[in-house]
Tab-separated table of C-alpha atoms in Angstrom:
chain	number	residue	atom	x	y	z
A	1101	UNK	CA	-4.793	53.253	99.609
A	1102	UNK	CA	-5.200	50.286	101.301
A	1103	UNK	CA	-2.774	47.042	100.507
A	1104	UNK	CA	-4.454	44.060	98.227
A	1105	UNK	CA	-3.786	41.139	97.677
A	1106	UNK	CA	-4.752	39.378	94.777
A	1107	UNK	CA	-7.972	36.599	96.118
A	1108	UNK	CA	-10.295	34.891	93.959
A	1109	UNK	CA	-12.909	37.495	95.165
A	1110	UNK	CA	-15.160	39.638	92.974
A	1111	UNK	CA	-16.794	42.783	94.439
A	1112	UNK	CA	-19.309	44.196	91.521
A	1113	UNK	CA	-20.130	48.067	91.393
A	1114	UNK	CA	-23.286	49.009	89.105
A	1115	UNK	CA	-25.073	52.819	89.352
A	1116	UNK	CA	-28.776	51.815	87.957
A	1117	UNK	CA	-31.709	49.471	87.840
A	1118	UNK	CA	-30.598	48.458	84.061
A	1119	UNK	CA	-26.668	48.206	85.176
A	1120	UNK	CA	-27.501	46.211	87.831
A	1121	UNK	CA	-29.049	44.146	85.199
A	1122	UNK	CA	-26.744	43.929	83.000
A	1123	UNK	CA	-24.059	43.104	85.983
A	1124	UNK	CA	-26.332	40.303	86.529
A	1125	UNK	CA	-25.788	38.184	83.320
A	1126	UNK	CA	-21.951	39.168	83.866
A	1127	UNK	CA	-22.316	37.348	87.501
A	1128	UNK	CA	-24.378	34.356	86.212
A	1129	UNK	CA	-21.799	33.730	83.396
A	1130	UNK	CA	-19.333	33.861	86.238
A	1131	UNK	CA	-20.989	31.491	88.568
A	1132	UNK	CA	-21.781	28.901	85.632
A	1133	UNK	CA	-17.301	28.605	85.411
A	1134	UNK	CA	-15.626	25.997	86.759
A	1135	UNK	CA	-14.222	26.677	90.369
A	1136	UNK	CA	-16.218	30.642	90.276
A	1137	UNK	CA	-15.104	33.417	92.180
A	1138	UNK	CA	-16.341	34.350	94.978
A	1139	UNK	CA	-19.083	37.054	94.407
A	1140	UNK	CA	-20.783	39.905	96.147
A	1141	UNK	CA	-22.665	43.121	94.681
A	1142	UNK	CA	-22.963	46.774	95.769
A	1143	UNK	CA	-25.666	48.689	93.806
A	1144	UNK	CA	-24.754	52.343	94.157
A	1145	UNK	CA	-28.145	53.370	92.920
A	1146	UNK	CA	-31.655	52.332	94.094
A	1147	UNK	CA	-32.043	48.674	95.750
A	1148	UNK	CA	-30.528	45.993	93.938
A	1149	UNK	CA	-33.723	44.037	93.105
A	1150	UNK	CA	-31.654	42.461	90.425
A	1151	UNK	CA	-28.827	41.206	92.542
A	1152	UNK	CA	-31.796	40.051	95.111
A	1153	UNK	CA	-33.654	37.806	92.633
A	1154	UNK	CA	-30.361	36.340	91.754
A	1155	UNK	CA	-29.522	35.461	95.388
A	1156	UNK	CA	-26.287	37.354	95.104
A	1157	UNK	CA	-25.191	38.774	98.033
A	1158	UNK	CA	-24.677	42.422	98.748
A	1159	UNK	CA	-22.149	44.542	101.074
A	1160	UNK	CA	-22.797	48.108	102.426
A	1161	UNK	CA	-25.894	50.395	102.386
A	1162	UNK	CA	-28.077	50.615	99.648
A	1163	UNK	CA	-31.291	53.323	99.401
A	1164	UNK	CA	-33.361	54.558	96.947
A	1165	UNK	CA	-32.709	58.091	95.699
A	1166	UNK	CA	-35.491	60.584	94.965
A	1167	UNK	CA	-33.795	60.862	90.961
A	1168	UNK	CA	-33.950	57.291	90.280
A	1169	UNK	CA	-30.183	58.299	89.818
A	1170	UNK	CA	-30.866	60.706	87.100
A	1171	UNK	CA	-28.911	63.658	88.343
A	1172	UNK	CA	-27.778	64.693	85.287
A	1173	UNK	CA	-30.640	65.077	83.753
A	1174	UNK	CA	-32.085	68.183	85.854
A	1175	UNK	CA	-29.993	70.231	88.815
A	1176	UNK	CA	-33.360	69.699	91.096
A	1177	UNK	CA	-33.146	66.061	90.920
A	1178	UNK	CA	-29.534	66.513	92.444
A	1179	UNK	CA	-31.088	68.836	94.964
A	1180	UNK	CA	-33.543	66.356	96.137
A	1181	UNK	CA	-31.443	63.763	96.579
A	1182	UNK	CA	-28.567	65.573	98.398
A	1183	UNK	CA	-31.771	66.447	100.996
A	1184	UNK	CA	-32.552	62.710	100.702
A	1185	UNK	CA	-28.692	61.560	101.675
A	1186	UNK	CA	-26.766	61.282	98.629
A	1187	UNK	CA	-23.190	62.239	100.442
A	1188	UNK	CA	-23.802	60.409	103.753
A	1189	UNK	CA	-24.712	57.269	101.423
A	1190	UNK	CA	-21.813	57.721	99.173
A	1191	UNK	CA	-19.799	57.864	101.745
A	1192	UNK	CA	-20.680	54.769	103.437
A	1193	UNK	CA	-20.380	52.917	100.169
A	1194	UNK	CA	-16.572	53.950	99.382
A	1195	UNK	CA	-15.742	52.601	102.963
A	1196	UNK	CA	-17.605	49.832	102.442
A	1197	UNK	CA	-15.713	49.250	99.345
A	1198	UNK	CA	-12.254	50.011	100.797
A	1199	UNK	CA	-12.652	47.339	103.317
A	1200	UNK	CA	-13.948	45.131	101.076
A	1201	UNK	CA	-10.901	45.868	99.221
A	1202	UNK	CA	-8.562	44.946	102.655
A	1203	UNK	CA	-9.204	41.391	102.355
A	1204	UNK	CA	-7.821	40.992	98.493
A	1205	UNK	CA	-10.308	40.600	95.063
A	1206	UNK	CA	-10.825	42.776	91.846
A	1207	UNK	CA	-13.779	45.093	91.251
A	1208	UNK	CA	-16.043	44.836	88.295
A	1209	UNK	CA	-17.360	48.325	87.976
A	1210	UNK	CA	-20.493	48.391	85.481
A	1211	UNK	CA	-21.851	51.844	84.353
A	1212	UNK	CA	-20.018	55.268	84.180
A	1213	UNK	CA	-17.620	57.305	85.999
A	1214	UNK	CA	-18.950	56.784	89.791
A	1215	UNK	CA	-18.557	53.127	89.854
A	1216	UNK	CA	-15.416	53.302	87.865
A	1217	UNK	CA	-13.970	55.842	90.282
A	1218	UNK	CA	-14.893	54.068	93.220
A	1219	UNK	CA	-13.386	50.820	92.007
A	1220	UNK	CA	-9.668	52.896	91.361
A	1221	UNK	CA	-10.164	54.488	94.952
A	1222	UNK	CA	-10.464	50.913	96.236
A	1223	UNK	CA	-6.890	50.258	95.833
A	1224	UNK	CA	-7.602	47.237	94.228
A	1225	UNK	CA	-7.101	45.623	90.221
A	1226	UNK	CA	-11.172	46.476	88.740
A	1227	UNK	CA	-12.145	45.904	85.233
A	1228	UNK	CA	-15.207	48.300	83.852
A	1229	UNK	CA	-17.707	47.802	82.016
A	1230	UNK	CA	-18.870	51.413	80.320
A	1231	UNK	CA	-22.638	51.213	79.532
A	1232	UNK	CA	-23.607	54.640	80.009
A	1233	UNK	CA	-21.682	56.589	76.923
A	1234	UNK	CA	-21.106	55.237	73.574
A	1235	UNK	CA	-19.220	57.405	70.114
A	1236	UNK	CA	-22.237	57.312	68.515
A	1237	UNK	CA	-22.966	60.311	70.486
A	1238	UNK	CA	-21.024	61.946	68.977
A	1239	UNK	CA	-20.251	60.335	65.866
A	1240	UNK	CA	-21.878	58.877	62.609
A	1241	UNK	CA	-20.728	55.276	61.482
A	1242	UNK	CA	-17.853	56.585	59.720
A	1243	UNK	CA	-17.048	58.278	62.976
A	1244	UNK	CA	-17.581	61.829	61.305
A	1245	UNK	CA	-18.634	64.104	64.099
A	1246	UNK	CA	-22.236	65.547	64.144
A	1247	UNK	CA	-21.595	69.354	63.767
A	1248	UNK	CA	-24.050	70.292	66.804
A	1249	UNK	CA	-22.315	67.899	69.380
A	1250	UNK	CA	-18.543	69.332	67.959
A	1251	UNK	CA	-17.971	71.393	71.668
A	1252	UNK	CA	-18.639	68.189	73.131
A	1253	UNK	CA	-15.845	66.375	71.208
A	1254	UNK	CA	-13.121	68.557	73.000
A	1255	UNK	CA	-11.272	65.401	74.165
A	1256	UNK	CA	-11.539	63.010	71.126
A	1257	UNK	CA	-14.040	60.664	72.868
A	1258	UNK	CA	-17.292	60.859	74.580
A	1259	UNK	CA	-15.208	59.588	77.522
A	1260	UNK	CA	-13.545	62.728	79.153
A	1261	UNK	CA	-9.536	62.234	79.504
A	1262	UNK	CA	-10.150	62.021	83.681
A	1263	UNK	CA	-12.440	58.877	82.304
A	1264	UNK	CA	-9.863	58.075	79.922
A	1265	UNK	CA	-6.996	58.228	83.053
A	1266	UNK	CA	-8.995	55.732	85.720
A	1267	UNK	CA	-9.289	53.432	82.419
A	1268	UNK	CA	-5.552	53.095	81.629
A	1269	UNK	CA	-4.055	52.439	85.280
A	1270	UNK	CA	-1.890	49.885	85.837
A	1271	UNK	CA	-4.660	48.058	88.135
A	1272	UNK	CA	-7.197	48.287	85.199
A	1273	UNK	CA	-7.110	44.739	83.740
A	1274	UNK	CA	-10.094	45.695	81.075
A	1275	UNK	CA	-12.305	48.390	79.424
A	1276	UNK	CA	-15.399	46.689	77.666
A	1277	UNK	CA	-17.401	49.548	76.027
A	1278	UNK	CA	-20.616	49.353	74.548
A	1279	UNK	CA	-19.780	48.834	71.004
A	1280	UNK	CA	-17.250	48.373	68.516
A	1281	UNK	CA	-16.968	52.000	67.160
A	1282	UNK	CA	-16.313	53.138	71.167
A	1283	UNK	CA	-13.874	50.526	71.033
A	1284	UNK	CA	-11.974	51.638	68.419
A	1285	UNK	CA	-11.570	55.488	69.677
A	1286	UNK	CA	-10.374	54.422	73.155
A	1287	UNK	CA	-8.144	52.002	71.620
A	1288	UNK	CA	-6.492	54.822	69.780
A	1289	UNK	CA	-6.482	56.387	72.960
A	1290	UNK	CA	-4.495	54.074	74.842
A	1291	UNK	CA	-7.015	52.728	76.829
A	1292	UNK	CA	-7.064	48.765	77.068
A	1293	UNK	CA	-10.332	48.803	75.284
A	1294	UNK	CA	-12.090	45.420	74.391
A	1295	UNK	CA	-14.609	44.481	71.967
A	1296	UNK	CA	-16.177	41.798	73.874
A	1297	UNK	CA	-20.053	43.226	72.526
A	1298	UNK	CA	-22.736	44.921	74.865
A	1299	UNK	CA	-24.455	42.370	78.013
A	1300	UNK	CA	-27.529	43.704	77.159
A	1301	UNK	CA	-28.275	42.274	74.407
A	1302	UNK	CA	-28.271	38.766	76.572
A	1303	UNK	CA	-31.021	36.867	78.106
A	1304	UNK	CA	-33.401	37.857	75.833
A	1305	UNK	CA	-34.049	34.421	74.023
A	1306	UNK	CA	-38.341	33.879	74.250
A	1307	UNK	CA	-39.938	31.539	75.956
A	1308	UNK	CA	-42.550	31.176	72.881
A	1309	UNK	CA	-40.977	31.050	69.410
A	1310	UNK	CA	-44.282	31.061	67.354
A	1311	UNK	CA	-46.226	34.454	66.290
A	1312	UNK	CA	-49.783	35.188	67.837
A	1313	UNK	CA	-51.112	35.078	64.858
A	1314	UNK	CA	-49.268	33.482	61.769
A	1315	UNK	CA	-46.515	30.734	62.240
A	1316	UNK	CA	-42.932	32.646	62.651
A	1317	UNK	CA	-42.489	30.815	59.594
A	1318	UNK	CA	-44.870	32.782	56.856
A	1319	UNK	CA	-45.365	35.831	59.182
A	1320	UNK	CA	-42.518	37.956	58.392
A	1321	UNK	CA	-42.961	37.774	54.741
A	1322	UNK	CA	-46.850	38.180	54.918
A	1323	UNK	CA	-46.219	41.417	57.146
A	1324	UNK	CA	-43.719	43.074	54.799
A	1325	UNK	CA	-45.389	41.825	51.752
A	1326	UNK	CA	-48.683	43.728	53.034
A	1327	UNK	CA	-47.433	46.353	54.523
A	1328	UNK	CA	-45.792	47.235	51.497
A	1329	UNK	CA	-48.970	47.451	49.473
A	1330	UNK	CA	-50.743	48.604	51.914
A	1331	UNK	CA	-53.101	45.923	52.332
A	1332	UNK	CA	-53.965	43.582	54.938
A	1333	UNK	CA	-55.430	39.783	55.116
A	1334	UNK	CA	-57.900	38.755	57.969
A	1335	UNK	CA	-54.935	36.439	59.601
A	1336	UNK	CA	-52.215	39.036	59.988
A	1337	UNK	CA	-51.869	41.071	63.167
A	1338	UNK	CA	-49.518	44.167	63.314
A	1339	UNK	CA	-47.790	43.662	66.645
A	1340	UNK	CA	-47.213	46.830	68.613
A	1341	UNK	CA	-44.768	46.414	71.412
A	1342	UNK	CA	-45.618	49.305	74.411
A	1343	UNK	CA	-42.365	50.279	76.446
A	1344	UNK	CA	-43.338	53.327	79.119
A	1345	UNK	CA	-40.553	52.781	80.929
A	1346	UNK	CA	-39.777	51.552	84.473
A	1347	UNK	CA	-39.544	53.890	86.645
A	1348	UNK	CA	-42.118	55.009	89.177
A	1349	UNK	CA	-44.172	57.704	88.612
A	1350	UNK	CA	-42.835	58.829	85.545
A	1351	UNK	CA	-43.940	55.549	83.762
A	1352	UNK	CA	-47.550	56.085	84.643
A	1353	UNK	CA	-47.223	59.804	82.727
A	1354	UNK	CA	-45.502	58.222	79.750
A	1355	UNK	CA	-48.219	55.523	79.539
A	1356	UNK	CA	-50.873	58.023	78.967
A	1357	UNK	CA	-48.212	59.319	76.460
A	1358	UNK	CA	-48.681	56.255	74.417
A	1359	UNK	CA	-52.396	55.729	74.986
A	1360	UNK	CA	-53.039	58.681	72.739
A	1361	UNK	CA	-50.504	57.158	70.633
A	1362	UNK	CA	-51.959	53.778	70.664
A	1363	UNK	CA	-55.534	55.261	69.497
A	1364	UNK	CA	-54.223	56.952	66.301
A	1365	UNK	CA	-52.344	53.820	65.499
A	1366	UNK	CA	-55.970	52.097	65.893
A	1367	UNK	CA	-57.320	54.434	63.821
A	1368	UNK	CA	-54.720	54.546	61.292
A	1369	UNK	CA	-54.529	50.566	60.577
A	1370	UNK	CA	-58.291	50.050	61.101
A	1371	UNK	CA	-58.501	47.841	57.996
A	1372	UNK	CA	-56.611	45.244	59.884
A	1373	UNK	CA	-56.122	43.206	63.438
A	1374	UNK	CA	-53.477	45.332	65.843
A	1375	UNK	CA	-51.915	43.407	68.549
A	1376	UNK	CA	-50.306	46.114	71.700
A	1377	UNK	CA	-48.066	44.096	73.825
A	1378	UNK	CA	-46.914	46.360	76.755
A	1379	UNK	CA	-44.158	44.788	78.176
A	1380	UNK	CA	-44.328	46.356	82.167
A	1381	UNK	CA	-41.699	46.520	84.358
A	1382	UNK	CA	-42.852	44.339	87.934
A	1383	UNK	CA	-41.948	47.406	90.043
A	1384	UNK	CA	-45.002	49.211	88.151
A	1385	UNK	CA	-48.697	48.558	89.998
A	1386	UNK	CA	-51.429	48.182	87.430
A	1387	UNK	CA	-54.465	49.743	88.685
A	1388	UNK	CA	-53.231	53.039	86.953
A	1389	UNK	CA	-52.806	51.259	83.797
A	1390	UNK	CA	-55.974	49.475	83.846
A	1391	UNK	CA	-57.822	52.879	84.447
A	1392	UNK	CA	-56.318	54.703	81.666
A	1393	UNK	CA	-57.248	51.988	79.614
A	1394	UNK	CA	-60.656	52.242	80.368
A	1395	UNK	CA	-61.464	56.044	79.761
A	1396	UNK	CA	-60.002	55.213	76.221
A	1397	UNK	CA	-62.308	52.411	75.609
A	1398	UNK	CA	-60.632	49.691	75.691
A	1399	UNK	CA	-62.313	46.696	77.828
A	1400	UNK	CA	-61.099	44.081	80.447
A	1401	UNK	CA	-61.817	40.541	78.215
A	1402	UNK	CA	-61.028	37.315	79.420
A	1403	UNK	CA	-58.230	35.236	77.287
A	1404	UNK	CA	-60.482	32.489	77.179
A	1405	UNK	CA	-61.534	32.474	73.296
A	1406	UNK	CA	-58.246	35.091	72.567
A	1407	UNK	CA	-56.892	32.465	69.755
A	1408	UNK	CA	-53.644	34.892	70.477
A	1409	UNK	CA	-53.655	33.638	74.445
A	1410	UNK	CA	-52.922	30.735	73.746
A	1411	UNK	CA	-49.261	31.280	72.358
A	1412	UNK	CA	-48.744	33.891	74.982
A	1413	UNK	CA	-45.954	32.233	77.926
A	1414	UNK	CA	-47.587	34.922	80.355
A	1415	UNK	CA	-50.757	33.606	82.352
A	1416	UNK	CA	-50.984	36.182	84.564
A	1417	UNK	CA	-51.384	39.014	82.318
A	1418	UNK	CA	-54.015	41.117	81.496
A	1419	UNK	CA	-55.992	41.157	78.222
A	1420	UNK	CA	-57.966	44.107	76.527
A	1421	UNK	CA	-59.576	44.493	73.537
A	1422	UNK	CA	-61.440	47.605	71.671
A	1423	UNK	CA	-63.306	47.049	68.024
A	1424	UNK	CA	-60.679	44.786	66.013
A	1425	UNK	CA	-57.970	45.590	68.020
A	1426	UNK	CA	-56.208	43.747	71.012
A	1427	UNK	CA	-53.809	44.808	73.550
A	1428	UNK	CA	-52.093	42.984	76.413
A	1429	UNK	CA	-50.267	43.891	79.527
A	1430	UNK	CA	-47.867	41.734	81.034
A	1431	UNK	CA	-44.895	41.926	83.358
A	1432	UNK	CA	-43.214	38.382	83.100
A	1433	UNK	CA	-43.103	37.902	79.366
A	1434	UNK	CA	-40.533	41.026	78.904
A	1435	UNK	CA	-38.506	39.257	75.821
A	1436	UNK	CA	-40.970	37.363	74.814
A	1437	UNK	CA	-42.782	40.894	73.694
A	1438	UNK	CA	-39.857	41.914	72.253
A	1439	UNK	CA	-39.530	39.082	69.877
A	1440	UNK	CA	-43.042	39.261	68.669
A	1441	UNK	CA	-43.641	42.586	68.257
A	1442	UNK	CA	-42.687	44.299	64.845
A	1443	UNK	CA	-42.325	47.749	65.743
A	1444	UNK	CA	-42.399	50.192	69.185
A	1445	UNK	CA	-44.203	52.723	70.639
A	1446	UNK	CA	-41.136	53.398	73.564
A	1447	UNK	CA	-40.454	56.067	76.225
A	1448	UNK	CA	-37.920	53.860	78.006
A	1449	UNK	CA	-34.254	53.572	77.565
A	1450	UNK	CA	-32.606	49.903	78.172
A	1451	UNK	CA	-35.600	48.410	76.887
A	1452	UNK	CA	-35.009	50.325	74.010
A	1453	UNK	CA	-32.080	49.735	73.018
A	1454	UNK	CA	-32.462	45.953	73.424
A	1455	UNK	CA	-35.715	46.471	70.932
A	1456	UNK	CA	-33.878	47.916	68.444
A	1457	UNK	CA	-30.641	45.555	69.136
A	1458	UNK	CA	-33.227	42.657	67.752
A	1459	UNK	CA	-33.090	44.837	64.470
A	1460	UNK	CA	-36.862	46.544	64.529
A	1461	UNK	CA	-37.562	50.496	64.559
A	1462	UNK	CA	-39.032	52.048	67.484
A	1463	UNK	CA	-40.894	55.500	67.710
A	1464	UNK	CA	-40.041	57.663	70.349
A	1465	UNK	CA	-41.473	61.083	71.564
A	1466	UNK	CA	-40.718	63.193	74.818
A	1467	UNK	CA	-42.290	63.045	78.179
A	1468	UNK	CA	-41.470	65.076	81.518
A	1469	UNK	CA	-39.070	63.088	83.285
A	1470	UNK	CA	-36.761	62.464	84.585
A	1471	UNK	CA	-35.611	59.870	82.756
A	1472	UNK	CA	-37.561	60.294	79.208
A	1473	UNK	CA	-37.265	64.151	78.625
A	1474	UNK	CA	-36.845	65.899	75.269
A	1475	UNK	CA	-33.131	66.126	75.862
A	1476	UNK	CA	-32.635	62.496	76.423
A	1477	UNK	CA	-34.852	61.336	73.622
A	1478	UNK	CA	-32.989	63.256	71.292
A	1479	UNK	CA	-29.622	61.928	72.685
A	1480	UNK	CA	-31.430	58.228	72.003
A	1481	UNK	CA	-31.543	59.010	68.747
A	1482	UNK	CA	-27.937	59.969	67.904
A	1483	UNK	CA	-27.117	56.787	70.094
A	1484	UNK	CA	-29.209	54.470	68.307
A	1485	UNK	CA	-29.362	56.078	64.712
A	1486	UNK	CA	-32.017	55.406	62.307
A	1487	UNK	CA	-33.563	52.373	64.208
A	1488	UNK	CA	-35.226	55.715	66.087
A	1489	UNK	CA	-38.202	58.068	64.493
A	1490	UNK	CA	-38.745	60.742	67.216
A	1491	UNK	CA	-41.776	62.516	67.202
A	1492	UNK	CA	-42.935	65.379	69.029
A	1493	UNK	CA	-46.453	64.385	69.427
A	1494	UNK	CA	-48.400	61.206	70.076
A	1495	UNK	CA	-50.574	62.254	66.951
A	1496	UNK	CA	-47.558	62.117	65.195
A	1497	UNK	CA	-46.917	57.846	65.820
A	1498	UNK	CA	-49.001	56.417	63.406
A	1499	UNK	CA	-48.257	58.351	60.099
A	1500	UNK	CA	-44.736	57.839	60.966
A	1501	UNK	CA	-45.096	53.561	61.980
A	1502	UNK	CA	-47.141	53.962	58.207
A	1503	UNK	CA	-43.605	55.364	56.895
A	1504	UNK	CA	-41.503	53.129	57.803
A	1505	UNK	CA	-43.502	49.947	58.247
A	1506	UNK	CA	-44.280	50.500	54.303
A	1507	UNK	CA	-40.509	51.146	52.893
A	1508	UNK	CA	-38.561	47.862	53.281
A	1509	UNK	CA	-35.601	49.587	51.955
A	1510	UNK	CA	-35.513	51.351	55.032
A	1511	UNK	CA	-36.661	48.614	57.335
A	1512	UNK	CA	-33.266	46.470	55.919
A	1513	UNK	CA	-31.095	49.199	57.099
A	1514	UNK	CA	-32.847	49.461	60.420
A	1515	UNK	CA	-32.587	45.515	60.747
A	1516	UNK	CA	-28.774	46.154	59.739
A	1517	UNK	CA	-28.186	49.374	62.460
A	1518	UNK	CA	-29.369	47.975	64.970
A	1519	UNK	CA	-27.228	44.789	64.913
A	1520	UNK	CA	-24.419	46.776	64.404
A	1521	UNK	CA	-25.233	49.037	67.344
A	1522	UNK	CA	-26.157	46.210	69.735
A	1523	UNK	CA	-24.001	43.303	68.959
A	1524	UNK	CA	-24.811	40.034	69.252
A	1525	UNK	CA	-25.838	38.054	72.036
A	1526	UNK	CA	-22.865	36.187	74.059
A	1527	UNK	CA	-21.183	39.598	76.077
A	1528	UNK	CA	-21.769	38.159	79.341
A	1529	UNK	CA	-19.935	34.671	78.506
A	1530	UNK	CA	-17.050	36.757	76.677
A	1531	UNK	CA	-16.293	38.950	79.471
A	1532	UNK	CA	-16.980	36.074	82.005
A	1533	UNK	CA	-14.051	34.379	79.684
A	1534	UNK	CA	-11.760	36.977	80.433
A	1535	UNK	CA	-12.178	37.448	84.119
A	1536	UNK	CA	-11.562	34.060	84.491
A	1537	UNK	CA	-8.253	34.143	82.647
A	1538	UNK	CA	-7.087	37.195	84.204
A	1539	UNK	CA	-7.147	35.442	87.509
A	1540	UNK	CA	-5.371	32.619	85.874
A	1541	UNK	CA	-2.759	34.815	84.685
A	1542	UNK	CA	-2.599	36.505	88.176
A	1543	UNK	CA	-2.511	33.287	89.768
A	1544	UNK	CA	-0.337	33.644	92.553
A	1545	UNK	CA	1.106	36.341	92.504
A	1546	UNK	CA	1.189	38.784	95.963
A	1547	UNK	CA	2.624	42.226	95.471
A	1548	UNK	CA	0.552	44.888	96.422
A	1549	UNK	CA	-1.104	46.959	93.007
């Protein structure tokens, strides 16, 4: 191991595009302290777009992988990306961390076990933040184990005890898992577990805080009031929001996914005005999108005359409309969609779970992969609870968006879920807190960890 000493120096660790998100706030919280640490970034999956944008500098080799960094999902993805470098690249990036390391400063290690592993071979004091694995897994809210997932509960936690063991080291100054109920088990467990609430669930304020159609003001009420009865004014829009996911090509398979989707839903809700707001990651090019959209009839409009356009913060995006129905694509207005949709058509993961952490439902169903496969949509659903309706089929969407968009009883404890699921907004400042006083605490002290 080599010998630290303690430095105002932060060296973050993140395994994925939405980690390396997530690490982001963390950072920014950091570097909006008084007298900030100083900070660099190693993405040990894919780029580091995120850290890019934010102009925080990175150490050590980065490269896309062939999985996206879904390994786990399927043995060939594994395959390809051991042909595509894997070890040679993992290996660079623990010596680049190790020397990092040399010259004194704690690791923030944001994801699951690889980042957290590499931060504890480091030699030096890391914190983690576990995104990747949550109880509810596992568990129910009352923490009563689902019967089918009872093999996988061998070790009391999702987190194995080797997970468990790199958490409660001496040189581990904080565990901040996902949620409070993952909190709780580790706790029990002895690991120094903190319920500091998820960083995803930040940055998402809007840009535009009125509805397309009604004021925010008499929307809600007019939307659940109708929906309920099953009628519909002239004024009120349903909002879809459209998630297909980020990553390249599976997003452009899971968009024709929710194409067929989208046209039931069309057909379904006829007697009144749909909105589709497909929120699209940048990485994504268009031109597939815009074809699809075309061989289902939908037609390139201009937003001049679009009364909607005009309380939409995106001017770049693209606007389509077919009969009553509208439907726009946009990749700069990402929260923005969020807040004004009222429901989800998703095949995407983060995105997801930040949808339903602003207490709305969101209908799932499977695609190929790698990401969005049957076995990880099912997984979503234990994860996220009754916020999620999986379906198997895309004819299946719009009877179940009538279901639950017409039962309010079951909307409240979908608004309710997901809250509890999520958190609230304010992780990144929380754990930025912390950091800050754990150096304080440290202050100067020298002997090696």
């Amino acid at each position: 191991m080599p010998r630290y000493f303690p430095s105002k120096r932060l060296l973050c660790l993140s395994n994925g595009h939405g980690e390396d998100i997530i690490a982001v706030r963390v950072l920014q919280a950091l570097q909006a302290q008084a007298n900030p640490p100083q900070i660099a970034a190693l993405p040990l999956v894919g780029e580091g777009r995120a850290y890019q944008q934010a102009n925080i500098p990175l150490i050590g080799a980065v490269k896309a992988m062939p999985s996206g960094g879904f390994i786990y999902m399927d043995s060939r993805q594994l395959a390809r990306d051991l042909q595509g470098g894997l070890v040679q690249l993992t290996w660079s990036q623990l010596q680049g961390v190790r020397r990092w390391a040399q010259q004194g400063g704690t690791i923030l290690a944001v994801g699951d076990i690889f980042p957290l592993l590499l931060a504890w071979l480091s030699g030096a004091p890391y914190t983690f933040i576990g995104t990747a694995k949550s109880e509810y897994y596992l568990r129910d809210d009352d923490s009563k184990l689902f019967t089918t997932e009872r093999w996988d509960a061998w070790s009391e936690s999702v987190y194995y005890p080797w997970e468990r063991w790199l958490m409660s080291r001496d040189r581990c100054q904080g565990v901040f898992p996902r949620d409070t109920l993952t909190t709780q088990i580790l706790q029990a467990l002895a690991v120094p577990a903190l319920d500091l609430g998820n960083p995803m669930m930040d940055g998402l304020e809007p840009t535009e805080t009125r509805s397309l159609v009604l004021s925010e003001s008499t929307a809600a009420n007019s939307r659940r009031s109708n929906w309920d009865t099953g009628s519909a004014t002239s004024q009120q829009a349903l909002n879809v929001l459209l998630l297909p996911g980020s990553r390249v090509p599976e997003a452009y398979d899971n968009w024709q996914h929710i194409l067929q989707a989208v046209a039931g839903v069309v057909e379904a809700f006829a007697a009144q005005p749909l909105m589709f707001l497909a929120a699209i990651a940048p990485t994504i090019h268009l031109e597939p999108l815009h074809d699809d959209l075309e061989a289902q009839g939908w037609a390139l409009v201009s937003s001049v005359g679009i009364s909607a356009s005009r309380y939409f913060p995106d001017p770049t995006a693209h606007w389509y409309q077919k009969g009553k129905a509208l439907l726009v694509i946009s990749q700069q207005a990402f929260a923005d969609c969020l807040h004004q949709a009222d429901c989800a058509i998703a095949m995407a993961g983060t995105a997801t779970e930040q949808f339903v952490g602003l207490s709305k439902p969101a209908i799932t169903l499977p695609g190929k992969g790698p990401q969005f496969t049957p076995k990880f949509a099912e997984a979503q659903t234990r994860l996220l609870g009754r916020s999620i309706i999986l379906v198997q089929d895309p004819s299946h969407v719009a009877d179940a968006l009538k279901s639950v968009l017409r039962n309010p009883e079951q909307l409240e404890h979908i608004a309710e879920n997901g809250r509890r699921r999520m958190g609230a907004p304010g992780a990144a400042q929380r754990i930025a807190t912390y950091l800050m006083q754990q150096w304080e605490r440290r202050g100067g002290d020298s002997n090696p960890r």
